[in-house]
mmCIF file of N, CA and C in Angstrom:
data_model
loop_
_atom_site.group_PDB
_atom_site.id
_atom_site.type_symbol
_atom_site.label_atom_id
_atom_site.label_comp_id
_atom_site.label_asym_id
_atom_site.label_seq_id
_atom_site.Cartn_x
_atom_site.Cartn_y
_atom_site.Cartn_z
ATOM 1 N N MET A 254 -17.832 88.526 73.557
ATOM 2 C CA MET A 254 -17.262 89.862 73.501
ATOM 3 C C MET A 254 -15.876 90.273 73.559
ATOM 4 N N ALA A 255 -15.624 91.297 72.601
ATOM 5 C CA ALA A 255 -14.512 91.574 72.159
ATOM 6 C C ALA A 255 -14.065 92.923 72.696
ATOM 7 N N ILE A 256 -13.510 93.339 73.353
ATOM 8 C CA ILE A 256 -12.083 94.537 73.800
ATOM 9 C C ILE A 256 -11.731 95.218 72.966
ATOM 10 N N ALA A 257 -11.858 96.343 72.775
ATOM 11 C CA ALA A 257 -10.403 97.319 71.309
ATOM 12 C C ALA A 257 -10.204 98.442 72.022
ATOM 13 N N GLY A 258 -9.028 98.872 72.190
ATOM 14 C CA GLY A 258 -8.512 99.649 72.623
ATOM 15 C C GLY A 258 -8.531 100.634 71.239
ATOM 16 N N ILE A 259 -8.806 101.945 71.239
ATOM 17 C CA ILE A 259 -8.819 103.269 69.796
ATOM 18 C C ILE A 259 -8.607 104.376 70.419
ATOM 19 N N LEU A 260 -7.890 104.847 69.255
ATOM 20 C CA LEU A 260 -7.531 106.434 68.800
ATOM 21 C C LEU A 260 -8.097 106.640 67.986
ATOM 22 N N VAL A 261 -9.092 107.527 68.722
ATOM 23 C CA VAL A 261 -10.331 108.291 67.593
ATOM 24 C C VAL A 261 -9.359 110.030 67.044
ATOM 25 N N GLN A 262 -9.286 110.243 65.491
ATOM 26 C CA GLN A 262 -8.739 111.569 65.883
ATOM 27 C C GLN A 262 -9.825 112.107 64.884
ATOM 28 N N THR A 263 -10.384 113.355 65.400
ATOM 29 C CA THR A 263 -11.304 114.487 64.642
ATOM 30 C C THR A 263 -10.340 115.790 64.526
ATOM 31 N N ASP A 264 -11.205 116.564 63.384
ATOM 32 C CA ASP A 264 -10.865 117.975 63.198
ATOM 33 C C ASP A 264 -10.967 118.582 64.231
ATOM 34 N N ALA A 265 -10.508 119.612 64.638
ATOM 35 C CA ALA A 265 -10.304 120.773 65.952
ATOM 36 C C ALA A 265 -11.690 121.273 66.021
ATOM 37 N N ASP A 266 -12.329 121.590 65.595
ATOM 38 C CA ASP A 266 -13.904 122.456 65.443
ATOM 39 C C ASP A 266 -15.286 120.636 65.827
ATOM 40 N N ALA A 267 -14.373 119.897 65.488
ATOM 41 C CA ALA A 267 -15.563 118.889 65.314
ATOM 42 C C ALA A 267 -15.089 117.652 66.989
ATOM 43 N N ALA A 268 -13.988 117.951 67.781
ATOM 44 C CA ALA A 268 -13.623 117.521 68.879
ATOM 45 C C ALA A 268 -14.353 117.727 69.713
ATOM 46 N N GLU A 269 -15.193 118.317 70.625
ATOM 47 C CA GLU A 269 -15.895 118.433 72.187
ATOM 48 C C GLU A 269 -17.003 117.397 71.380
ATOM 49 N N ALA A 270 -17.583 117.528 69.793
ATOM 50 C CA ALA A 270 -19.488 117.293 69.780
ATOM 51 C C ALA A 270 -18.609 115.563 69.734
ATOM 52 N N VAL A 271 -17.427 114.928 69.422
ATOM 53 C CA VAL A 271 -16.659 113.484 69.155
ATOM 54 C C VAL A 271 -17.047 112.766 70.669
ATOM 55 N N TRP A 272 -16.286 113.855 71.128
ATOM 56 C CA TRP A 272 -16.089 113.595 72.853
ATOM 57 C C TRP A 272 -16.875 112.947 73.570
ATOM 58 N N THR A 273 -18.289 114.210 73.153
ATOM 59 C CA THR A 273 -19.278 113.952 73.663
ATOM 60 C C THR A 273 -20.164 112.644 73.396
ATOM 61 N N ARG A 274 -20.081 112.625 72.102
ATOM 62 C CA ARG A 274 -20.892 111.272 71.241
ATOM 63 C C ARG A 274 -20.202 109.840 71.834
ATOM 64 N N LEU A 275 -19.350 109.976 71.882
ATOM 65 C CA LEU A 275 -18.338 108.627 72.358
ATOM 66 C C LEU A 275 -18.602 108.753 74.079
ATOM 67 N N ALA A 276 -18.920 109.864 75.029
ATOM 68 C CA ALA A 276 -19.008 109.225 76.249
ATOM 69 C C ALA A 276 -20.609 108.214 76.607
ATOM 70 N N VAL A 277 -21.461 108.705 75.523
ATOM 71 C CA VAL A 277 -22.386 108.216 76.144
ATOM 72 C C VAL A 277 -22.926 107.138 75.229
ATOM 73 N N ASP A 278 -21.689 107.021 73.961
ATOM 74 C CA ASP A 278 -22.258 105.299 73.168
ATOM 75 C C ASP A 278 -22.319 104.279 73.899
ATOM 76 N N PRO A 279 -23.760 103.530 73.734
ATOM 77 C CA PRO A 279 -23.075 102.722 74.533
ATOM 78 C C PRO A 279 -22.404 101.367 74.411
ATOM 79 N N ARG A 280 -21.708 101.379 73.023
ATOM 80 C CA ARG A 280 -20.400 100.509 73.047
ATOM 81 C C ARG A 280 -19.090 101.024 73.698
ATOM 82 N N ILE A 281 -19.016 102.221 74.014
ATOM 83 C CA ILE A 281 -17.656 103.078 74.602
ATOM 84 C C ILE A 281 -17.786 102.470 75.995
ATOM 85 N N ALA A 282 -16.978 102.046 76.249
ATOM 86 C CA ALA A 282 -17.026 101.421 77.711
ATOM 87 C C ALA A 282 -16.292 102.773 78.573
ATOM 88 N N GLU A 283 -15.360 103.486 77.990
ATOM 89 C CA GLU A 283 -14.407 104.349 77.922
ATOM 90 C C GLU A 283 -13.876 105.489 77.500
ATOM 91 N N VAL A 284 -13.553 106.798 77.652
ATOM 92 C CA VAL A 284 -13.037 107.517 76.906
ATOM 93 C C VAL A 284 -12.078 108.880 77.493
ATOM 94 N N GLN A 285 -10.985 109.029 76.800
ATOM 95 C CA GLN A 285 -10.080 109.668 77.919
ATOM 96 C C GLN A 285 -9.901 110.515 76.496
ATOM 97 N N ARG A 286 -9.754 111.958 77.228
ATOM 98 C CA ARG A 286 -9.024 113.313 75.988
ATOM 99 C C ARG A 286 -7.240 112.659 76.020
ATOM 100 N N ALA A 287 -6.903 112.764 74.978
ATOM 101 C CA ALA A 287 -5.122 113.058 74.789
ATOM 102 C C ALA A 287 -4.629 114.303 75.233
ATOM 103 N N GLU A 288 -3.551 114.217 74.715
ATOM 104 C CA GLU A 288 -2.619 115.152 75.367
ATOM 105 C C GLU A 288 -2.353 116.061 74.186
ATOM 106 N N VAL A 289 -3.269 115.563 72.763
ATOM 107 C CA VAL A 289 -2.613 116.262 71.489
ATOM 108 C C VAL A 289 -4.001 116.477 71.060
ATOM 109 N N PRO A 290 -4.692 118.095 70.799
ATOM 110 C CA PRO A 290 -5.789 118.226 70.915
ATOM 111 C C PRO A 290 -6.471 117.704 69.356
ATOM 112 N N GLY A 291 -7.842 117.455 69.517
ATOM 113 C CA GLY A 291 -8.764 116.581 68.255
ATOM 114 C C GLY A 291 -8.295 114.849 68.347
ATOM 115 N N ARG A 292 -7.588 114.231 69.652
ATOM 116 C CA ARG A 292 -7.081 112.523 69.525
ATOM 117 C C ARG A 292 -7.542 112.819 70.949
ATOM 118 N N MET A 293 -8.728 111.629 71.047
ATOM 119 C CA MET A 293 -9.375 110.476 72.122
ATOM 120 C C MET A 293 -8.917 109.065 72.303
ATOM 121 N N VAL A 294 -8.771 108.475 73.084
ATOM 122 C CA VAL A 294 -8.794 107.170 73.500
ATOM 123 C C VAL A 294 -9.558 106.801 73.707
ATOM 124 N N ALA A 295 -10.041 105.285 73.134
ATOM 125 C CA ALA A 295 -11.704 105.161 73.851
ATOM 126 C C ALA A 295 -11.050 103.124 74.126
ATOM 127 N N VAL A 296 -12.607 102.584 75.079
ATOM 128 C CA VAL A 296 -12.121 100.848 74.628
ATOM 129 C C VAL A 296 -13.841 101.017 74.125
ATOM 130 N N LEU A 297 -13.597 100.176 73.461
ATOM 131 C CA LEU A 297 -14.882 99.929 72.332
ATOM 132 C C LEU A 297 -14.989 98.038 73.051
ATOM 133 N N GLU A 298 -16.119 98.260 73.103
ATOM 134 C CA GLU A 298 -17.062 96.986 73.587
ATOM 135 C C GLU A 298 -17.622 95.838 72.518
ATOM 136 N N ALA A 299 -17.549 94.934 71.674
ATOM 137 C CA ALA A 299 -18.385 94.832 71.098
ATOM 138 C C ALA A 299 -18.239 93.358 70.609
ATOM 139 N N GLU A 300 -19.164 92.370 70.014
ATOM 140 C CA GLU A 300 -19.070 91.499 69.613
ATOM 141 C C GLU A 300 -18.431 91.039 68.650
ATOM 142 N N SER A 301 -17.210 89.990 69.187
ATOM 143 C CA SER A 301 -16.119 89.790 67.505
ATOM 144 C C SER A 301 -16.769 90.397 66.340
ATOM 145 N N ASP A 302 -17.612 89.118 65.992
ATOM 146 C CA ASP A 302 -18.008 89.547 64.706
ATOM 147 C C ASP A 302 -18.493 91.177 63.953
ATOM 148 N N ARG A 303 -19.107 91.773 65.461
ATOM 149 C CA ARG A 303 -19.568 93.556 64.985
ATOM 150 C C ARG A 303 -18.394 94.226 65.259
ATOM 151 N N MET A 304 -17.521 93.917 65.252
ATOM 152 C CA MET A 304 -16.132 95.068 65.614
ATOM 153 C C MET A 304 -15.729 95.471 64.161
ATOM 154 N N GLU A 305 -15.846 94.987 63.049
ATOM 155 C CA GLU A 305 -15.090 95.899 61.868
ATOM 156 C C GLU A 305 -16.111 96.775 61.595
ATOM 157 N N GLN A 306 -17.530 96.621 62.214
ATOM 158 C CA GLN A 306 -18.603 97.058 61.923
ATOM 159 C C GLN A 306 -19.249 98.338 62.523
ATOM 160 N N GLU A 307 -18.329 97.848 63.616
ATOM 161 C CA GLU A 307 -17.963 99.320 64.954
ATOM 162 C C GLU A 307 -17.186 100.169 64.673
ATOM 163 N N PHE A 308 -16.146 99.774 63.911
ATOM 164 C CA PHE A 308 -15.457 100.725 63.344
ATOM 165 C C PHE A 308 -15.569 101.660 62.303
ATOM 166 N N LYS A 309 -16.017 101.053 61.482
ATOM 167 C CA LYS A 309 -16.939 101.938 60.086
ATOM 168 C C LYS A 309 -17.950 102.780 60.931
ATOM 169 N N ARG A 310 -18.705 101.890 62.142
ATOM 170 C CA ARG A 310 -19.387 103.154 62.556
ATOM 171 C C ARG A 310 -19.662 104.605 62.933
ATOM 172 N N LEU A 311 -17.959 103.641 63.825
ATOM 173 C CA LEU A 311 -17.341 105.203 64.373
ATOM 174 C C LEU A 311 -16.713 106.349 63.454
ATOM 175 N N ALA A 312 -16.036 106.235 62.513
ATOM 176 C CA ALA A 312 -15.376 106.348 61.579
ATOM 177 C C ALA A 312 -16.030 107.474 60.562
ATOM 178 N N ALA A 313 -17.454 106.973 60.404
ATOM 179 C CA ALA A 313 -18.909 107.170 59.463
ATOM 180 C C ALA A 313 -19.093 108.815 60.173
ATOM 181 N N TRP A 314 -18.795 108.527 61.486
ATOM 182 C CA TRP A 314 -19.477 110.160 62.759
ATOM 183 C C TRP A 314 -18.596 111.998 61.707
ATOM 184 N N GLU A 315 -19.715 112.312 61.567
ATOM 185 C CA GLU A 315 -19.364 113.664 61.079
ATOM 186 C C GLU A 315 -17.834 114.208 62.010
ATOM 187 N N GLY A 316 -17.354 114.769 61.684
ATOM 188 C CA GLY A 316 -15.985 115.369 62.369
ATOM 189 C C GLY A 316 -14.753 114.203 62.444
ATOM 190 N N VAL A 317 -15.056 113.030 62.602
ATOM 191 C CA VAL A 317 -13.363 112.283 62.952
ATOM 192 C C VAL A 317 -13.066 111.810 61.523
ATOM 193 N N LEU A 318 -11.678 111.986 61.821
ATOM 194 C CA LEU A 318 -10.724 111.596 60.748
ATOM 195 C C LEU A 318 -10.369 110.420 60.375
ATOM 196 N N SER A 319 -9.920 109.805 61.699
ATOM 197 C CA SER A 319 -9.469 108.158 61.358
ATOM 198 C C SER A 319 -9.966 107.311 63.247
ATOM 199 N N VAL A 320 -10.263 106.147 63.147
ATOM 200 C CA VAL A 320 -10.555 105.580 64.225
ATOM 201 C C VAL A 320 -9.073 104.737 64.308
ATOM 202 N N ASP A 321 -7.946 104.240 64.515
ATOM 203 C CA ASP A 321 -7.352 103.356 64.716
ATOM 204 C C ASP A 321 -7.152 102.028 65.947
ATOM 205 N N LEU A 322 -6.432 101.231 65.650
ATOM 206 C CA LEU A 322 -6.806 100.008 67.002
ATOM 207 C C LEU A 322 -5.301 99.989 67.266
ATOM 208 N N ALA A 323 -5.450 100.453 69.005
ATOM 209 C CA ALA A 323 -4.093 100.024 69.619
ATOM 210 C C ALA A 323 -4.319 98.876 70.233
ATOM 211 N N TYR A 324 -5.581 97.749 70.577
ATOM 212 C CA TYR A 324 -5.364 96.542 70.929
ATOM 213 C C TYR A 324 -6.402 96.070 71.044
ATOM 214 N N LEU A 325 -6.826 94.798 70.827
ATOM 215 C CA LEU A 325 -7.774 93.898 70.806
ATOM 216 C C LEU A 325 -7.709 92.980 71.539
ATOM 217 N N THR A 326 -8.392 92.116 72.303
ATOM 218 C CA THR A 326 -8.781 91.299 72.591
ATOM 219 C C THR A 326 -9.769 90.474 73.154
ATOM 220 N N TYR A 327 -9.995 89.377 72.625
ATOM 221 C CA TYR A 327 -10.724 88.213 72.818
ATOM 222 C C TYR A 327 -10.585 87.160 73.786
ATOM 223 N N GLU A 328 -10.408 87.840 74.848
ATOM 224 C CA GLU A 328 -10.146 86.744 75.908
ATOM 225 C C GLU A 328 -11.542 85.893 76.471
ATOM 226 N N ASP A 329 -12.554 86.876 76.453
ATOM 227 C CA ASP A 329 -13.678 86.061 77.260
ATOM 228 C C ASP A 329 -14.425 84.820 75.879
ATOM 229 N N GLU A 330 -14.217 85.431 75.051
ATOM 230 C CA GLU A 330 -14.771 83.923 74.224
ATOM 231 C C GLU A 330 -13.738 83.044 74.144
ATOM 232 N N LEU A 331 -12.778 83.098 73.793
ATOM 233 C CA LEU A 331 -11.671 81.754 74.132
ATOM 234 C C LEU A 331 -11.804 81.258 75.427
ATOM 235 N N ALA A 332 -12.220 81.772 75.897
ATOM 236 C CA ALA A 332 -12.075 81.038 77.751
ATOM 237 C C ALA A 332 -13.163 79.948 77.450
ATOM 238 N N ASP A 333 -14.617 80.762 77.112
ATOM 239 C CA ASP A 333 -15.769 80.289 77.177
ATOM 240 C C ASP A 333 -15.575 78.867 76.532
ATOM 241 N N GLY A 334 -15.127 79.301 74.796
ATOM 242 C CA GLY A 334 -15.658 78.376 73.707
ATOM 243 C C GLY A 334 -14.505 77.891 72.850
ATOM 244 N N GLY A 335 -13.412 78.663 73.367
ATOM 245 C CA GLY A 335 -12.107 77.990 72.658
ATOM 246 C C GLY A 335 -12.052 78.578 71.328
ATOM 247 N N SER A 336 -12.837 79.179 70.999
ATOM 248 C CA SER A 336 -12.790 79.983 69.131
ATOM 249 C C SER A 336 -13.154 81.416 68.904
ATOM 250 N N ILE A 337 -13.132 82.118 68.146
ATOM 251 C CA ILE A 337 -13.220 83.176 68.057
ATOM 252 C C ILE A 337 -14.730 83.659 67.131
ATOM 253 N N LYS A 338 -15.751 83.757 66.835
ATOM 254 C CA LYS A 338 -16.693 84.214 65.958
ATOM 255 C C LYS A 338 -16.456 85.463 64.850
ATOM 256 N N CYS A 339 -15.938 85.511 63.797
ATOM 257 C CA CYS A 339 -15.520 85.807 62.911
ATOM 258 C C CYS A 339 -16.411 85.961 61.611
ATOM 259 N N PRO A 340 -15.838 87.453 61.030
ATOM 260 C CA PRO A 340 -17.311 87.711 60.350
ATOM 261 C C PRO A 340 -16.932 87.347 58.944
ATOM 262 N N PRO A 341 -18.108 87.034 57.946
ATOM 263 C CA PRO A 341 -17.567 86.471 56.642
ATOM 264 C C PRO A 341 -16.700 86.757 55.799
ATOM 265 N N TRP A 342 -15.539 86.288 55.418
ATOM 266 C CA TRP A 342 -14.401 86.891 54.604
ATOM 267 C C TRP A 342 -14.810 88.128 53.182
ATOM 268 N N GLU A 343 -14.573 88.941 52.954
ATOM 269 C CA GLU A 343 -14.848 89.599 52.054
ATOM 270 C C GLU A 343 -13.930 90.396 50.985
ATOM 271 N N ARG A 344 -14.122 89.939 49.455
ATOM 272 C CA ARG A 344 -13.075 90.508 48.808
ATOM 273 C C ARG A 344 -12.542 92.083 48.995
ATOM 274 N N LYS A 345 -11.539 92.766 49.343
ATOM 275 C CA LYS A 345 -11.559 94.057 49.718
ATOM 276 C C LYS A 345 -11.196 94.758 48.192
ATOM 277 N N HIS A 346 -11.406 95.833 47.636
ATOM 278 C CA HIS A 346 -11.183 96.600 46.756
ATOM 279 C C HIS A 346 -10.519 97.272 46.924
ATOM 280 N N ARG A 347 -9.322 97.416 45.523
ATOM 281 C CA ARG A 347 -8.314 98.049 45.760
ATOM 282 C C ARG A 347 -8.037 98.659 44.243
ATOM 283 N N SER A 348 -7.325 99.920 44.288
ATOM 284 C CA SER A 348 -7.007 100.554 43.124
ATOM 285 C C SER A 348 -5.557 99.952 42.870
ATOM 286 N N ALA A 349 -5.178 99.943 41.312
ATOM 287 C CA ALA A 349 -3.959 99.769 41.337
ATOM 288 C C ALA A 349 -3.162 100.577 41.113
#
């Protein structure tokens, strides 16, 4: 299990709805409002090979402007098996 500290930024109109959704999401262990309106900090827990998909899932919510990583830890997996499961490599498509 990987644990990530994240910053979620929303538009002002959606802030309360996003906070409520984060508060009941089974992957979110904790959520707090930041001092800046529309920003929240949360703890996201997921299998390490699912972490990128979880970020994409949260970023796709209506009203969410961005989901940014503050920290990421894999301590449990390293202690248990000495390695981290990672998703397969995918080519990133970037425009010139």
